[in-house]
Phi, psi and omega in degrees: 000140170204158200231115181301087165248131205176179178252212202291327230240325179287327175309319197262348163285260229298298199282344175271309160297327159305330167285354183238045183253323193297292208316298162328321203036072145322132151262072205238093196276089175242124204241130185262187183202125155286110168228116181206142187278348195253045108072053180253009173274139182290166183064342192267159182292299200215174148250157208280142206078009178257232270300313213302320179291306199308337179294276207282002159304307171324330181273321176284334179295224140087292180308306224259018176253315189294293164322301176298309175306348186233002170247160199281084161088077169249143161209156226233107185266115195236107149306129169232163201277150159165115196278306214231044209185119209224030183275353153283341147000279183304310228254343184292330207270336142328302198288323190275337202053057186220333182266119143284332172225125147279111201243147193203112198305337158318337186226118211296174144190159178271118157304288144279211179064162186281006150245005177306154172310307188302291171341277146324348171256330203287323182275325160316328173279341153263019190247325190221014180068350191213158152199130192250162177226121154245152183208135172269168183253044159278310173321124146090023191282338178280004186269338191235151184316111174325154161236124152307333177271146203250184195245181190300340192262000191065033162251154202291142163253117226254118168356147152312065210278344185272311150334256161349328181280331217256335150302294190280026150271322188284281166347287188307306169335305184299300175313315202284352187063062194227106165349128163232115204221100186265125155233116224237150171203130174267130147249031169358266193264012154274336163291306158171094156250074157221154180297123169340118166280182193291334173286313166298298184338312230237302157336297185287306161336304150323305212280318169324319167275325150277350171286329191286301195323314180313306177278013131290330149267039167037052137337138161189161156099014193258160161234131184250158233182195120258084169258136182054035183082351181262142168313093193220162167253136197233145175312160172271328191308326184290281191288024176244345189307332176184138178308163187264160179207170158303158186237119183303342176263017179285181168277327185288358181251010166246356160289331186264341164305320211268344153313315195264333182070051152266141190262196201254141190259033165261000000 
């Protein structure tokens, strides 16, 4: 037996040593666990290790709120992980109230121009003296220079965006001769690399236990999971076919537009 824990790019390693477990005709039970903090596999409600981000993201919004809010036209710029996918984003920037502009790769936007993000901060600032930004870091990649280099999984490595937001804010400002006071804050890997809060906790333990179940009844080539809150085993072929990504007409991304009272920067 052997048991798989991973995202998209372990799944489809965990799916390929099962065909060639078939291919052999192996007695070889291989079996998955979703464990990725950007809750991007398709069919599952979420995967273990997203509530833990979305939990400890809440300490850097929290920072970049306190800074802006605590300097004269201040604003507070928060990166977050999510390559092709913006659900920690989303639901970080749901939980905290604290974001006013949520960037997310699902959804296009303009930096500049009057309806651009640099616009909308100039009128928060002067409407509320402040302003916070979360941007997943996915987000906003036609806005910035292509790169050819892919990373060890053969994914493209994608421009700094948060970086990039956080100059031509500074830029912008300047030019029009309006004060600003910018801060940028990454918590990559302090989201994560931390401990399972108690909702993950109890979660990956389900889910651990029913991966062993699969596989005593002899199972392989699987994933266990939750869809639509029941516990179930999904083909690994299925849920690897493409990323789960937000859906820009959900209620939940018009619940987190409607937190922060942001309009559309296109």
């Amino acid at each position: 037996m052997l048991f798989v824990l991973g995202g998209n790019g372990t799944h489809a390693g965990a799916n390929a040593i099962h065909n060639e477990c078939r291919k052999r005709r192996l007695k070889v039970s291989i079996i998955g666990v979703p464990k990725t903090i950007d809750n991007d596999i398709l069919l599952m409600d979420k995967t273990f290790g997203f509530d833990t981000a979305v939990e400890e993201a809440q300490r850097a919004i929290n920072s970049a709120y306190i800074e802006a809010h605590s300097a004269y036209h201040g604003i507070g710029i928060v990166k977050l992980m999510g390559r092709d996918s913006g659900f920690i984003a989303m639901h970080a920037s749901l939980a905290s109230g604290q974001i006013d502009i949520c960037l997310i790769p699902e959804v296009p936007f303009n930096i500049h121009g009057p309806r651009g993000v640099l616009s909308y901060l100039k009128y928060l600032i002067e409407t509320k003296g402040s302003a916070v930004v979360c941007v997943a870091e996915g987000a906003g990649q036609n806005l910035l220079r292509k790169t050819n280099a892919t990373d060890a999984s053969g994914n493209t490595v994608f421009r700094d965006i948060g970086v990039y937001i956080q100059q031509e804010t500074k830029k912008h400002f300047k030019e029009i001769g309006v004060h600003a006071d910018v801060k940028y804050i990454d918590p990559t890997y302090m989201i994560r690399a931390c401990r399972a809060n108690a909702s993950d906790g109890i979660f990956c333990t389900v889910l651990a236990q029913n991966a062993v179940h699969g596989a005593f009844a002899g199972y392989s080539g699987i994933t266990v999971g939750t869809c639509n809150t029941h516990y179930a085993y999904f083909p690994i072929p299925e849920v690897i076919a493409l990323p789960k990504l937000v859906d820009s007409n959900s209620r939940m991304w018009h619940r987190c537009l409607t937190a922060t009272g942001q309009p559309d920067f296109i």
